[in-house]
Short mmCIF file of C-alpha atoms in Angstrom, two decimals:
data_model
loop_
_atom_site.label_atom_id
_atom_site.label_comp_id
_atom_site.label_asym_id
_atom_site.label_seq_id
_atom_site.Cartn_x
_atom_site.Cartn_y
_atom_site.Cartn_z
CA UNK A 1 48.95 -2.54 -19.01
CA UNK A 2 45.88 -2.97 -21.21
CA UNK A 3 45.48 -6.56 -20.02
CA UNK A 4 45.83 -5.51 -16.38
CA UNK A 5 43.21 -2.79 -16.85
CA UNK A 6 40.90 -5.29 -18.54
CA UNK A 7 40.97 -7.51 -15.44
CA UNK A 8 39.23 -4.77 -13.46
CA UNK A 9 35.48 -5.21 -13.86
CA UNK A 10 33.84 -2.20 -12.15
CA UNK A 11 30.27 -2.41 -10.80
CA UNK A 12 27.51 -1.17 -13.07
CA UNK A 13 26.53 2.45 -12.70
CA UNK A 14 23.92 2.82 -10.00
CA UNK A 15 24.58 -0.61 -8.46
CA UNK A 16 25.81 0.83 -5.15
CA UNK A 17 22.85 3.21 -4.97
CA UNK A 18 20.46 0.35 -5.65
CA UNK A 19 21.99 -1.76 -2.87
CA UNK A 20 21.74 1.18 -0.47
CA UNK A 21 18.11 1.73 -1.41
CA UNK A 22 17.44 -1.94 -0.71
CA UNK A 23 19.05 -1.58 2.72
CA UNK A 24 16.80 1.37 3.56
CA UNK A 25 13.79 -0.61 2.38
CA UNK A 26 14.61 -3.52 4.68
CA UNK A 27 15.79 -5.76 1.85
CA UNK A 28 18.95 -7.76 2.48
CA UNK A 29 21.20 -8.16 -0.58
CA UNK A 30 23.38 -11.30 -0.76
CA UNK A 31 26.02 -12.02 -3.39
CA UNK A 32 26.41 -15.57 -4.68
CA UNK A 33 29.17 -15.95 -7.25
CA UNK A 34 31.44 -18.49 -8.86
CA UNK A 35 34.41 -16.12 -8.59
CA UNK A 36 37.29 -16.40 -6.13
CA UNK A 37 36.49 -15.34 -2.55
CA UNK A 38 38.88 -12.36 -2.64
CA UNK A 39 37.32 -11.12 -5.89
CA UNK A 40 33.81 -11.51 -4.48
CA UNK A 41 34.67 -9.65 -1.26
CA UNK A 42 36.28 -6.80 -3.19
CA UNK A 43 33.23 -6.44 -5.43
CA UNK A 44 30.87 -6.59 -2.46
CA UNK A 45 32.76 -3.82 -0.67
CA UNK A 46 32.49 -1.53 -3.71
CA UNK A 47 28.71 -1.78 -3.86
CA UNK A 48 28.05 -1.87 -0.13
CA UNK A 49 27.10 -5.49 0.51
CA UNK A 50 27.95 -6.26 4.13
CA UNK A 51 28.10 -9.40 6.26
CA UNK A 52 30.65 -12.18 6.37
CA UNK A 53 31.99 -14.14 3.42
CA UNK A 54 32.45 -17.85 2.86
CA UNK A 55 32.99 -20.44 0.16
CA UNK A 56 31.13 -23.53 -0.95
CA UNK A 57 34.07 -25.66 0.15
CA UNK A 58 33.78 -24.35 3.69
CA UNK A 59 30.04 -25.01 3.75
CA UNK A 60 30.67 -28.64 2.87
CA UNK A 61 32.95 -29.02 5.89
CA UNK A 62 30.30 -27.92 8.38
CA UNK A 63 27.53 -29.86 10.07
CA UNK A 64 23.89 -29.09 9.31
CA UNK A 65 23.27 -26.61 12.14
CA UNK A 66 26.63 -24.87 11.71
CA UNK A 67 26.03 -24.56 7.96
CA UNK A 68 22.60 -23.06 8.59
CA UNK A 69 23.97 -20.46 11.01
CA UNK A 70 26.76 -19.50 8.61
CA UNK A 71 24.36 -19.10 5.69
CA UNK A 72 22.12 -16.80 7.74
CA UNK A 73 25.10 -14.64 8.75
CA UNK A 74 27.03 -14.29 5.48
CA UNK A 75 26.43 -11.71 2.78
CA UNK A 76 28.91 -13.11 0.25
CA UNK A 77 29.17 -16.69 -1.05
CA UNK A 78 31.96 -17.63 -3.46
CA UNK A 79 32.68 -20.77 -5.47
CA UNK A 80 29.36 -22.43 -4.65
CA UNK A 81 27.75 -25.32 -6.53
CA UNK A 82 24.19 -25.29 -8.01
CA UNK A 83 22.95 -27.51 -5.17
CA UNK A 84 24.47 -25.13 -2.61
CA UNK A 85 22.72 -22.18 -4.25
CA UNK A 86 19.45 -24.00 -3.80
CA UNK A 87 20.38 -24.81 -0.21
CA UNK A 88 21.09 -21.15 0.53
CA UNK A 89 17.67 -20.16 -0.81
CA UNK A 90 15.93 -22.91 1.13
CA UNK A 91 17.72 -22.02 4.38
CA UNK A 92 16.65 -18.40 4.10
CA UNK A 93 13.06 -19.45 3.37
CA UNK A 94 13.01 -21.75 6.39
CA UNK A 95 14.12 -18.75 8.46
CA UNK A 96 10.97 -16.90 7.38
CA UNK A 97 12.50 -14.81 4.61
CA UNK A 98 10.88 -14.11 1.24
CA UNK A 99 13.68 -14.78 -1.25
CA UNK A 100 14.22 -13.37 -4.73
CA UNK A 101 17.20 -14.79 -6.63
CA UNK A 102 18.83 -13.53 -9.81
CA UNK A 103 20.87 -15.60 -12.23
CA UNK A 104 21.93 -16.05 -15.85
CA UNK A 105 23.63 -19.44 -16.08
CA UNK A 106 22.34 -22.99 -16.19
CA UNK A 107 23.82 -23.61 -12.74
CA UNK A 108 21.49 -20.92 -11.34
CA UNK A 109 18.33 -22.72 -12.47
CA UNK A 110 17.85 -24.88 -9.32
CA UNK A 111 18.07 -21.82 -7.08
CA UNK A 112 15.76 -19.76 -9.29
CA UNK A 113 13.18 -22.53 -9.28
CA UNK A 114 13.30 -22.80 -5.50
CA UNK A 115 13.20 -19.06 -4.80
CA UNK A 116 9.90 -17.26 -4.11
CA UNK A 117 10.74 -15.04 -7.10
CA UNK A 118 13.27 -16.27 -9.64
CA UNK A 119 14.73 -13.45 -11.75
CA UNK A 120 16.62 -14.31 -14.94
CA UNK A 121 18.80 -11.98 -16.97
CA UNK A 122 17.31 -11.31 -20.42
CA UNK A 123 20.50 -10.33 -22.23
CA UNK A 124 23.01 -12.83 -20.85
CA UNK A 125 20.70 -15.51 -19.43
CA UNK A 126 20.51 -19.02 -20.83
CA UNK A 127 17.17 -20.30 -22.10
CA UNK A 128 17.03 -22.88 -19.33
CA UNK A 129 17.45 -20.14 -16.74
CA UNK A 130 14.75 -17.99 -18.30
CA UNK A 131 12.32 -20.91 -18.35
CA UNK A 132 12.98 -21.66 -14.67
CA UNK A 133 12.52 -18.02 -13.59
CA UNK A 134 9.33 -16.19 -12.66
CA UNK A 135 10.42 -12.99 -14.38
CA UNK A 136 13.09 -11.87 -16.85
CA UNK A 137 14.96 -8.57 -16.61
CA UNK A 138 15.49 -7.27 -20.13
CA UNK A 139 18.46 -4.99 -19.33
CA UNK A 140 20.38 -7.22 -16.86
CA UNK A 141 20.43 -4.31 -14.39
CA UNK A 142 19.95 -4.80 -10.65
CA UNK A 143 18.53 -1.28 -10.43
CA UNK A 144 15.59 -2.47 -12.53
CA UNK A 145 14.68 -4.98 -9.82
CA UNK A 146 14.77 -2.25 -7.18
CA UNK A 147 12.51 -0.11 -9.36
CA UNK A 148 10.11 -3.05 -9.65
CA UNK A 149 10.03 -3.34 -5.86
CA UNK A 150 9.19 0.36 -5.60
CA UNK A 151 6.41 0.03 -8.17
CA UNK A 152 5.08 -3.09 -6.46
CA UNK A 153 4.85 -1.27 -3.15
CA UNK A 154 3.01 1.58 -4.85
CA UNK A 155 0.47 -0.79 -6.39
CA UNK A 156 0.02 -2.67 -3.12
CA UNK A 157 -0.54 0.60 -1.24
CA UNK A 158 -3.18 1.68 -3.77
CA UNK A 159 -4.96 -1.67 -3.44
CA UNK A 160 -5.04 -1.21 0.32
CA UNK A 161 -6.45 2.33 -0.07
CA UNK A 162 -9.15 1.06 -2.41
CA UNK A 163 -10.23 -1.75 -0.09
CA UNK A 164 -10.25 0.51 2.97
CA UNK A 165 -12.24 3.20 1.15
CA UNK A 166 -14.80 0.76 -0.23
CA UNK A 167 -15.38 -1.07 3.05
CA UNK A 168 -15.60 2.12 5.13
CA UNK A 169 -18.13 3.75 2.79
CA UNK A 170 -20.22 0.59 2.47
CA UNK A 171 -20.14 0.07 6.24
CA UNK A 172 -21.46 3.63 6.62
CA UNK A 173 -24.32 2.93 4.19
CA UNK A 174 -25.34 -0.27 5.96
CA UNK A 175 -25.11 1.25 9.43
CA UNK A 176 -26.98 4.40 8.40
CA UNK A 177 -29.89 2.50 6.88
CA UNK A 178 -30.01 0.13 9.85
CA UNK A 179 -30.15 2.91 12.45
CA UNK A 180 -32.63 4.93 10.40
CA UNK A 181 -34.89 1.89 10.09
CA UNK A 182 -34.88 1.48 13.87
CA UNK A 183 -35.00 5.09 15.02
CA UNK A 184 -36.87 6.91 12.23
CA UNK A 185 -40.00 4.79 11.92
CA UNK A 186 -42.68 6.74 10.06
CA UNK A 187 -40.23 8.78 7.97
CA UNK A 188 -39.02 8.15 4.45
CA UNK A 189 -35.26 7.65 4.30
CA UNK A 190 -32.76 6.89 1.55
CA UNK A 191 -34.34 5.06 -1.36
CA UNK A 192 -32.77 2.03 -3.07
CA UNK A 193 -32.17 4.15 -6.19
CA UNK A 194 -30.28 6.71 -4.12
CA UNK A 195 -28.11 4.04 -2.51
CA UNK A 196 -27.48 2.54 -5.95
CA UNK A 197 -26.35 5.96 -7.19
CA UNK A 198 -23.96 6.30 -4.26
CA UNK A 199 -22.48 2.85 -4.96
CA UNK A 200 -22.16 3.31 -8.72
CA UNK A 201 -21.06 6.95 -8.89
CA UNK A 202 -19.89 8.32 -5.55
CA UNK A 203 -17.96 5.18 -4.51
CA UNK A 204 -16.67 4.18 -7.93
CA UNK A 205 -15.32 7.48 -9.25
CA UNK A 206 -12.57 7.98 -6.61
CA UNK A 207 -11.60 4.30 -6.84
CA UNK A 208 -10.76 4.82 -10.51
CA UNK A 209 -8.31 7.53 -9.46
CA UNK A 210 -6.65 5.53 -6.68
CA UNK A 211 -4.86 3.48 -9.33
CA UNK A 212 -3.13 6.70 -10.46
CA UNK A 213 -1.73 7.47 -7.00
CA UNK A 214 2.03 7.98 -6.98
CA UNK A 215 4.25 6.25 -4.46
CA UNK A 216 4.82 8.00 -1.14
CA UNK A 217 8.18 9.71 -0.73
CA UNK A 218 9.15 7.26 2.00
CA UNK A 219 7.85 4.10 0.31
CA UNK A 220 11.40 2.68 0.07
CA UNK A 221 12.22 3.62 3.65
CA UNK A 222 9.68 1.28 5.18
CA UNK A 223 10.36 -2.37 6.08
CA UNK A 224 8.70 -5.12 4.06
CA UNK A 225 5.32 -6.33 5.31
CA UNK A 226 3.24 -9.43 4.79
CA UNK A 227 0.67 -8.87 2.05
CA UNK A 228 -2.11 -10.61 3.98
CA UNK A 229 -1.28 -9.11 7.40
CA UNK A 230 -0.93 -5.62 5.94
CA UNK A 231 -4.35 -5.76 4.25
CA UNK A 232 -6.27 -7.37 7.11
CA UNK A 233 -5.00 -6.10 10.43
CA UNK A 234 -6.07 -3.97 13.39
CA UNK A 235 -5.33 -0.74 11.51
CA UNK A 236 -7.54 -1.71 8.58
CA UNK A 237 -10.39 -2.68 10.90
CA UNK A 238 -10.00 0.57 12.84
CA UNK A 239 -10.09 2.65 9.63
CA UNK A 240 -13.25 0.93 8.46
CA UNK A 241 -15.06 1.19 11.80
CA UNK A 242 -14.05 4.77 12.68
CA UNK A 243 -14.69 6.34 9.28
CA UNK A 244 -17.87 4.29 8.87
CA UNK A 245 -19.23 5.61 12.17
CA UNK A 246 -18.22 9.20 11.30
CA UNK A 247 -20.01 9.11 7.96
CA UNK A 248 -23.07 7.55 9.60
CA UNK A 249 -23.22 10.28 12.25
CA UNK A 250 -22.85 13.04 9.65
CA UNK A 251 -25.56 11.56 7.42
CA UNK A 252 -28.05 11.11 10.25
CA UNK A 253 -27.20 14.58 11.51
CA UNK A 254 -28.02 16.02 8.08
CA UNK A 255 -31.31 14.13 8.03
CA UNK A 256 -32.25 15.50 11.44
CA UNK A 257 -31.48 19.08 10.37
CA UNK A 258 -33.52 18.58 7.23
CA UNK A 259 -36.54 17.46 9.22
CA UNK A 260 -36.31 20.60 11.35
CA UNK A 261 -35.79 23.07 8.51
CA UNK A 262 -37.81 21.74 5.57
CA UNK A 263 -39.62 18.45 6.02
CA UNK A 264 -39.07 14.81 5.07
CA UNK A 265 -38.10 15.29 1.39
CA UNK A 266 -35.61 17.99 2.28
CA UNK A 267 -34.17 15.73 4.98
CA UNK A 268 -33.81 12.86 2.49
CA UNK A 269 -32.05 15.15 0.00
CA UNK A 270 -29.67 16.49 2.67
CA UNK A 271 -28.87 12.98 3.90
CA UNK A 272 -28.25 11.76 0.34
CA UNK A 273 -25.95 14.67 -0.53
CA UNK A 274 -24.11 14.56 2.80
CA UNK A 275 -23.39 10.85 2.46
CA UNK A 276 -22.28 11.33 -1.16
CA UNK A 277 -20.03 14.30 -0.46
CA UNK A 278 -18.62 12.87 2.78
CA UNK A 279 -17.52 9.75 0.89
CA UNK A 280 -15.86 11.89 -1.78
CA UNK A 281 -14.06 13.92 0.90
CA UNK A 282 -13.04 10.68 2.61
CA UNK A 283 -11.13 9.77 -0.56
CA UNK A 284 -8.64 12.45 0.52
CA UNK A 285 -8.26 10.88 3.96
CA UNK A 286 -7.26 7.45 2.66
CA UNK A 287 -4.62 8.79 0.27
CA UNK A 288 -1.93 9.11 2.92
CA UNK A 289 -1.18 8.92 6.62
CA UNK A 290 -0.36 12.61 6.38
CA UNK A 291 -2.96 15.31 6.82
CA UNK A 292 -5.45 15.52 3.94
CA UNK A 293 -5.26 19.30 4.25
CA UNK A 294 -1.57 19.04 3.27
CA UNK A 295 -1.73 16.43 0.51
CA UNK A 296 -5.03 17.62 -1.03
CA UNK A 297 -5.03 16.49 -4.69
CA UNK A 298 -1.29 16.99 -5.09
CA UNK A 299 0.20 14.39 -7.39
CA UNK A 300 -3.13 13.02 -8.58
CA UNK A 301 -5.16 15.42 -10.77
CA UNK A 302 -7.29 12.47 -11.87
CA UNK A 303 -8.72 12.28 -8.34
CA UNK A 304 -9.67 15.96 -8.51
CA UNK A 305 -11.45 15.37 -11.80
CA UNK A 306 -13.37 12.34 -10.54
CA UNK A 307 -14.42 14.01 -7.28
CA UNK A 308 -15.61 17.15 -9.09
CA UNK A 309 -17.49 15.05 -11.65
CA UNK A 310 -19.26 13.09 -8.91
CA UNK A 311 -20.19 16.31 -7.09
CA UNK A 312 -21.59 17.93 -10.25
CA UNK A 313 -23.62 14.85 -11.15
CA UNK A 314 -25.03 14.53 -7.62
CA UNK A 315 -26.02 18.21 -7.52
CA UNK A 316 -27.59 17.93 -10.99
CA UNK A 317 -29.94 15.24 -9.72
CA UNK A 318 -31.58 17.83 -7.44
CA UNK A 319 -32.16 20.41 -10.20
CA UNK A 320 -33.11 18.33 -13.25
CA UNK A 321 -36.87 17.82 -12.76
CA UNK A 322 -37.08 14.33 -14.24
CA UNK A 323 -34.03 13.12 -12.28
CA UNK A 324 -35.19 14.76 -9.04
CA UNK A 325 -38.60 13.07 -9.33
CA UNK A 326 -37.06 9.69 -10.17
CA UNK A 327 -34.66 9.82 -7.20
CA UNK A 328 -37.08 11.50 -4.77
CA UNK A 329 -34.93 14.62 -4.31
CA UNK A 330 -35.69 18.33 -4.11
CA UNK A 331 -33.82 21.61 -4.56
CA UNK A 332 -32.24 22.97 -1.38
CA UNK A 333 -31.98 26.49 -0.05
CA UNK A 334 -28.84 28.35 0.98
CA UNK A 335 -29.19 27.30 4.62
CA UNK A 336 -29.53 23.62 3.72
CA UNK A 337 -26.57 23.74 1.31
CA UNK A 338 -24.43 25.36 3.99
CA UNK A 339 -25.32 22.56 6.40
CA UNK A 340 -24.56 19.87 3.80
CA UNK A 341 -21.22 21.49 2.95
CA UNK A 342 -20.09 21.85 6.57
CA UNK A 343 -21.09 18.31 7.52
CA UNK A 344 -19.37 16.83 4.47
CA UNK A 345 -16.15 18.80 4.91
CA UNK A 346 -16.06 17.78 8.57
CA UNK A 347 -14.58 14.50 7.30
CA UNK A 348 -11.25 16.29 6.81
CA UNK A 349 -10.55 17.58 10.35
CA UNK A 350 -12.08 14.45 11.89
CA UNK A 351 -9.86 12.29 9.69
CA UNK A 352 -6.77 14.30 10.66
CA UNK A 353 -7.69 13.98 14.34
CA UNK A 354 -7.94 10.22 13.90
CA UNK A 355 -4.49 10.10 12.25
CA UNK A 356 -2.99 12.15 15.09
CA UNK A 357 -4.42 9.73 17.64
CA UNK A 358 -2.99 6.78 15.68
CA UNK A 359 0.47 8.37 15.57
CA UNK A 360 0.36 9.09 19.30
CA UNK A 361 -0.71 5.50 20.06
CA UNK A 362 2.02 4.12 17.76
CA UNK A 363 4.69 6.28 19.41
CA UNK A 364 3.52 5.17 22.85
CA UNK A 365 3.65 1.53 21.75
CA UNK A 366 7.23 1.93 20.44
CA UNK A 367 8.34 3.55 23.72
CA UNK A 368 6.78 0.69 25.62
CA UNK A 369 8.60 -1.93 23.50
CA UNK A 370 11.92 -0.11 23.96
CA UNK A 371 11.40 0.04 27.71
CA UNK A 372 10.63 -3.70 27.88
CA UNK A 373 13.67 -4.45 25.71
CA UNK A 374 15.90 -2.33 27.93
CA UNK A 375 14.62 -4.04 31.06
CA UNK A 376 15.20 -7.47 29.50
CA UNK A 377 18.81 -6.55 28.71
#
């Protein structure tokens, strides 16, 4: 009885949950094993790996095209040779898949070397396997790989937020100065020192906090995306253009109000503060596709600290005599501060309106694709 019980090798705790999380994330899990086919199928069923099952012997009996089709369909491969493991990886890659392969034995080395990401087991893996792999899992746990995918998606999302924020704010600065140079001839506008302050303080402080952003709740419910296409696509361009134009309009609007209420220096100060604060408020817009009024600083107190610090430092420039003279700024009255505050905070509702329009356009696009698909069928 003890021997019979010892033959049963249950899946590791959390393995089934990890496979299910992969499925929700659009990641296909395939089992390649040297065990008997019946053993492999039974293990796959316990942890939720679907698809057909085949053996290396059957693959050898098929022609090239038939073998390729079978490899793309099956989720379980039993009794396969090292060369067949490499062939499986190569076939999936040729089909456009990004392949990560795990292994611990010497016979896994060819497949690990061929895979986009070779993952060796740190506890049970042979030295040859570890040398052939791109990364080594110290605890031999598949759940660790899933956790790494989740963390990788978080980091990638934060990189995208940083790039979008930087480009949108810099586009606003360039466009604002360009339009002011053409339309406001005879008036002083933002000085180089003021623009340098915006780049070094206003832009940089929120970026430091973006690295502390936590992963979205649905980060493992989204399909994988191409790194290049996700960074540089129509959505990224739209974000940069729309938010750049909004910040430009708010800054020029503040300058115009300043000219009416207090003169050129007041207008310059209002434009400087509006651009600075609008960029800080925009940091809330890029955090998530959800409303900034809902997310606020939740989950990232570092962002709150950096935004408040940048606001305090920018305000201090107007009231420290030496700094105000160096930067060409002046103290503002209550009316001017109210205008600066309202124009800066307008980034929040305008950002939410933009997100609502994007969601509506996306939903309309999905309905259109479904309709075309239905007509084709």
